[in-house]
Amino acid sequence: MERIVIILTFIILCKSGYSADKDNSRFKMYYDTAMAFFKRADYYMAQKCFDAALRCKDKPTNNNAESYKEKSLLCQKHSDTANIYLQNEEYCSAYKHYEIVSQINKYDTKSRRQMSYCLENTDFKNPNMVKVEGGNFIMGNDNGPFNEQPAHNVTVNSFYIDKYEVSNYEYAIFLNIKGLYNENGHMRIDLDNPECGIYIENGWYKAKENLDFYPVVAVSWYGASDYASWCGKQLPTEAQWEYAFADSKNTNNNQLSPIYSCNPNKYGIYGMSGNVWEWCSDWYFENIYRMNYEFVINDSEYKVIRGGAYTSPFETFSATHRNYNFPDGCRKTIGFRCVKNI
């Protein structure tokens, strides 16, 4: 086997213009070849060449061949495991192993393509959605602030809504596929916000330690809307959000809570009252209930947010309370969930 490695090494080095007369270092020869294999995601050959380099007498005291050998072994292990899951059409499990390989080796474009393929063939984008049967309800509150008046009858068609707020883990996957900025230059999330639960390392977006299943915050309206579109969904309208609120109970604990720890309402939807404000699709107009929805011109500066947050006063934890924020505003108390129309 070593003889085969040496022959392949010679061929690769010749093609790359390497001259043994210029550099007689056997370690460098094996190491350069190993790196070429590693970048090509040929982990078996990379590991063999790194191993050969480490056996060379002329290897420098300080070298990272051992580290890359371990990386090659890990990538080989996870690639093989991912391929087995993929063959069995266990796409979610396959995705997780391809993700590990992609984090270890930024040159492995094949694993990234396989990640995208797995996402397209799994229900990752539609997990834990709750069906809300449509109907008529009274929207608004005659006894509330001006922007909640007057109470009026609204008909809502049936729709699906996320059982939980979108998590850091889910949003990090989206960022790794789509990036930090959208095609119009809008920033999707403020990674510099101290409360943001996502960070970037070696070009890879990750949830911070122990924050995988906390709601994503410091996300802009554009970032929330882009995520929803990517999943084939939308942000809820104000009417959908208020209708789905139902009998939601306040989950304000004066601190951010995991998405699954908040109180569910009668539909089984978690965390609609407290925890984080949630973006809606609508532009905010203070007197929208006095206007004809059909003829509203989108000249507002703000987008609607609903539900209150862990820092909010008690009066915000109601179905009818309306608030707003700039669409590019990335506040530590704003997250979101998605809906899917039927």
Short mmCIF file of C-alpha atoms in Angstrom, two decimals, residues 104-333:
data_model
loop_
_atom_site.label_atom_id
_atom_site.label_comp_id
_atom_site.label_asym_id
_atom_site.label_seq_id
_atom_site.Cartn_x
_atom_site.Cartn_y
_atom_site.Cartn_z
CA ILE A 104 -13.68 20.14 9.85
CA ASN A 105 -12.81 20.61 6.18
CA LYS A 106 -13.93 23.87 4.59
CA TYR A 107 -12.76 22.58 1.19
CA ASP A 108 -15.24 19.69 1.17
CA THR A 109 -17.86 21.10 -1.19
CA LYS A 110 -19.34 17.65 -1.77
CA SER A 111 -20.42 17.36 1.88
CA ARG A 112 -22.01 20.80 1.69
CA ARG A 113 -23.94 19.76 -1.42
CA GLN A 114 -25.07 16.62 0.38
CA MET A 115 -26.24 18.78 3.29
CA SER A 116 -28.45 20.77 0.93
CA TYR A 117 -29.76 17.57 -0.61
CA CYS A 118 -30.63 16.19 2.83
CA LEU A 119 -32.47 19.38 3.76
CA GLU A 120 -34.55 19.19 0.60
CA ASN A 121 -35.55 15.62 1.39
CA THR A 122 -36.39 15.88 5.06
CA ASP A 123 -39.11 17.55 7.09
CA PHE A 124 -36.57 19.79 8.81
CA LYS A 125 -38.23 22.85 7.31
CA ASN A 126 -41.66 21.83 8.56
CA PRO A 127 -41.13 20.39 12.03
CA ASN A 128 -43.75 20.45 14.74
CA MET A 129 -46.34 22.54 12.94
CA VAL A 130 -49.82 22.78 14.42
CA LYS A 131 -52.94 23.02 12.31
CA VAL A 132 -55.26 25.84 13.33
CA GLU A 133 -58.78 25.50 11.92
CA GLY A 134 -60.05 28.73 10.43
CA GLY A 135 -63.06 30.67 11.62
CA ASN A 136 -64.43 34.03 12.70
CA PHE A 137 -63.18 35.94 15.74
CA ILE A 138 -63.24 39.39 17.27
CA MET A 139 -59.89 41.08 16.63
CA GLY A 140 -58.81 44.06 18.69
CA ASN A 141 -60.06 45.49 21.97
CA ASP A 142 -62.49 48.38 22.48
CA ASN A 143 -61.10 48.89 25.99
CA GLY A 144 -57.47 48.78 24.92
CA PRO A 145 -55.07 51.44 23.60
CA PHE A 146 -55.97 53.44 20.48
CA ASN A 147 -54.05 51.09 18.17
CA GLU A 148 -56.19 48.11 19.33
CA GLN A 149 -59.50 49.84 18.59
CA PRO A 150 -62.12 49.18 17.43
CA ALA A 151 -62.78 45.52 18.04
CA HIS A 152 -63.99 44.04 14.77
CA ASN A 153 -64.99 40.75 13.22
CA VAL A 154 -62.33 38.95 11.13
CA THR A 155 -62.44 35.68 9.20
CA VAL A 156 -59.26 33.59 9.11
CA ASN A 157 -58.69 30.63 6.82
CA SER A 158 -57.14 27.43 8.22
CA PHE A 159 -53.33 27.46 8.46
CA TYR A 160 -50.37 25.70 10.03
CA ILE A 161 -48.19 27.48 12.58
CA ASP A 162 -44.88 26.50 14.19
CA LYS A 163 -45.40 24.84 17.53
CA TYR A 164 -42.24 26.55 18.82
CA GLU A 165 -40.34 29.72 18.10
CA VAL A 166 -37.48 29.24 15.64
CA SER A 167 -34.35 28.14 17.53
CA ASN A 168 -30.69 29.12 17.28
CA TYR A 169 -29.90 25.62 15.99
CA GLU A 170 -32.41 25.92 13.13
CA TYR A 171 -31.38 29.44 12.22
CA ALA A 172 -27.66 28.59 12.18
CA ILE A 173 -28.38 25.92 9.56
CA PHE A 174 -30.17 28.54 7.46
CA LEU A 175 -27.22 30.96 7.76
CA ASN A 176 -24.77 28.26 6.66
CA ILE A 177 -26.81 27.76 3.50
CA LYS A 178 -27.87 31.34 2.74
CA GLY A 179 -25.38 33.63 4.48
CA LEU A 180 -25.52 36.64 6.79
CA TYR A 181 -26.84 39.14 4.22
CA ASN A 182 -29.63 38.76 1.69
CA GLU A 183 -29.50 39.78 -1.98
CA ASN A 184 -30.62 43.32 -1.09
CA GLY A 185 -27.85 43.79 1.44
CA HIS A 186 -30.04 43.49 4.54
CA MET A 187 -28.34 41.89 7.54
CA ARG A 188 -30.30 38.90 8.76
CA ILE A 189 -29.00 38.75 12.32
CA ASP A 190 -26.69 40.86 14.50
CA LEU A 191 -23.94 38.51 15.62
CA ASP A 192 -22.33 41.34 17.61
CA ASN A 193 -25.36 41.64 19.88
CA PRO A 194 -24.24 40.17 23.24
CA GLU A 195 -27.57 38.36 23.59
CA CYS A 196 -27.37 36.74 20.16
CA GLY A 197 -27.21 32.95 20.52
CA ILE A 198 -25.27 32.37 17.29
CA TYR A 199 -21.60 32.94 16.50
CA ILE A 200 -19.30 32.30 13.56
CA GLU A 201 -16.15 30.19 13.73
CA ASN A 202 -13.94 29.45 10.74
CA GLY A 203 -16.70 30.65 8.44
CA TRP A 204 -19.26 28.34 10.08
CA TYR A 205 -22.35 29.58 11.92
CA LYS A 206 -23.09 27.74 15.15
CA ALA A 207 -25.39 28.01 18.15
CA LYS A 208 -23.55 29.06 21.29
CA GLU A 209 -22.96 26.39 23.90
CA ASN A 210 -26.20 25.23 25.57
CA LEU A 211 -28.29 27.68 23.50
CA ASP A 212 -29.25 25.37 20.60
CA PHE A 213 -32.91 25.26 21.56
CA TYR A 214 -33.36 28.80 22.78
CA PRO A 215 -35.27 31.14 20.45
CA VAL A 216 -33.10 32.95 17.93
CA VAL A 217 -32.95 36.66 18.84
CA ALA A 218 -31.28 39.78 17.41
CA VAL A 219 -32.77 38.71 14.09
CA SER A 220 -34.11 41.36 11.74
CA TRP A 221 -37.50 41.21 10.07
CA TYR A 222 -35.67 40.60 6.79
CA GLY A 223 -33.82 37.70 8.39
CA ALA A 224 -37.04 36.24 9.74
CA SER A 225 -38.90 36.67 6.44
CA ASP A 226 -35.99 35.18 4.45
CA TYR A 227 -35.93 32.13 6.73
CA ALA A 228 -39.68 31.66 6.35
CA SER A 229 -39.43 31.88 2.54
CA TRP A 230 -36.53 29.43 2.52
CA CYS A 231 -38.76 26.97 4.38
CA GLY A 232 -41.67 27.51 2.00
CA LYS A 233 -43.59 29.40 4.69
CA GLN A 234 -44.45 32.96 5.66
CA LEU A 235 -44.42 35.12 8.72
CA PRO A 236 -47.89 35.21 10.30
CA THR A 237 -50.23 38.08 9.60
CA GLU A 238 -51.44 40.00 12.63
CA ALA A 239 -54.82 38.31 12.27
CA GLN A 240 -53.30 34.81 12.14
CA TRP A 241 -51.09 35.52 15.12
CA GLU A 242 -53.91 36.94 17.26
CA TYR A 243 -56.27 34.12 16.30
CA ALA A 244 -53.67 31.47 17.20
CA PHE A 245 -52.91 33.17 20.53
CA ALA A 246 -56.11 31.71 21.99
CA ASP A 247 -55.69 31.10 25.73
CA SER A 248 -51.90 31.49 25.85
CA LYS A 249 -50.54 31.99 29.35
CA ASN A 250 -47.73 34.33 30.30
CA THR A 251 -44.31 32.63 30.30
CA ASN A 252 -42.38 35.64 31.53
CA ASN A 253 -39.65 34.40 33.89
CA ASN A 254 -37.53 37.56 33.67
CA GLN A 255 -35.09 35.57 31.57
CA LEU A 256 -34.99 33.95 28.15
CA SER A 257 -36.29 30.36 28.21
CA PRO A 258 -35.85 27.35 25.90
CA ILE A 259 -38.51 27.13 23.20
CA TYR A 260 -40.02 23.92 24.58
CA SER A 261 -40.24 25.07 28.22
CA CYS A 262 -42.87 27.77 27.68
CA ASN A 263 -46.56 27.20 28.40
CA PRO A 264 -48.63 25.74 25.53
CA ASN A 265 -52.08 27.09 24.66
CA LYS A 266 -55.16 25.09 23.65
CA TYR A 267 -53.71 24.45 20.17
CA GLY A 268 -50.46 23.14 21.65
CA ILE A 269 -48.49 26.25 20.58
CA TYR A 270 -45.69 27.19 22.97
CA GLY A 271 -44.45 30.60 24.09
CA MET A 272 -46.81 33.05 22.38
CA SER A 273 -47.08 35.15 25.53
CA GLY A 274 -43.70 36.30 26.78
CA ASN A 275 -40.21 34.90 26.13
CA VAL A 276 -39.61 36.93 22.92
CA TRP A 277 -41.56 39.30 20.72
CA GLU A 278 -42.44 37.71 17.39
CA TRP A 279 -42.23 39.33 13.96
CA CYS A 280 -45.41 39.47 11.87
CA SER A 281 -45.61 40.01 8.12
CA ASP A 282 -47.64 43.26 8.35
CA TRP A 283 -46.41 46.81 8.16
CA TYR A 284 -47.46 48.69 11.27
CA PHE A 285 -50.21 51.33 11.11
CA GLU A 286 -51.55 52.71 14.36
CA ASN A 287 -55.07 53.15 12.99
CA ILE A 288 -55.17 50.08 10.72
CA TYR A 289 -58.41 48.82 12.28
CA ARG A 290 -60.15 52.02 11.16
CA MET A 291 -58.88 51.64 7.60
CA ASN A 292 -59.81 49.40 4.71
CA TYR A 293 -57.15 46.69 4.64
CA GLU A 294 -57.54 46.32 0.89
CA PHE A 295 -56.26 49.84 0.22
CA VAL A 296 -53.41 50.20 2.71
CA ILE A 297 -50.27 51.53 1.01
CA ASN A 298 -47.04 50.13 2.46
CA ASP A 299 -45.45 53.45 3.41
CA SER A 300 -44.91 52.57 7.06
CA GLU A 301 -41.41 52.53 8.53
CA TYR A 302 -42.17 49.70 10.94
CA LYS A 303 -43.13 46.05 11.05
CA VAL A 304 -45.49 44.57 13.62
CA ILE A 305 -44.22 42.55 16.58
CA ARG A 306 -46.51 40.63 18.92
CA GLY A 307 -46.53 38.70 22.20
CA GLY A 308 -44.24 40.55 24.58
CA ALA A 309 -40.83 39.41 25.83
CA TYR A 310 -39.20 38.29 29.05
CA THR A 311 -38.31 41.94 29.75
CA SER A 312 -41.78 43.31 28.97
CA PRO A 313 -44.40 44.70 31.38
CA PHE A 314 -47.45 42.57 32.15
CA GLU A 315 -49.86 44.49 29.89
CA THR A 316 -48.01 43.33 26.76
CA PHE A 317 -48.90 39.67 27.39
CA SER A 318 -52.27 39.72 25.67
CA ALA A 319 -53.70 38.58 22.36
CA THR A 320 -54.54 42.10 21.24
CA HIS A 321 -51.43 44.07 22.26
CA ARG A 322 -49.67 45.58 19.24
CA ASN A 323 -46.10 46.80 19.03
CA TYR A 324 -43.62 47.57 16.26
CA ASN A 325 -39.96 47.82 15.31
CA PHE A 326 -37.83 48.88 12.36
CA PRO A 327 -37.53 45.90 9.97
CA ASP A 328 -33.74 46.06 10.12
CA GLY A 329 -33.77 46.39 13.91
CA CYS A 330 -32.06 43.45 15.58
CA ARG A 331 -33.17 43.56 19.19
CA LYS A 332 -32.25 41.01 21.83
CA THR A 333 -35.94 40.48 22.64
#
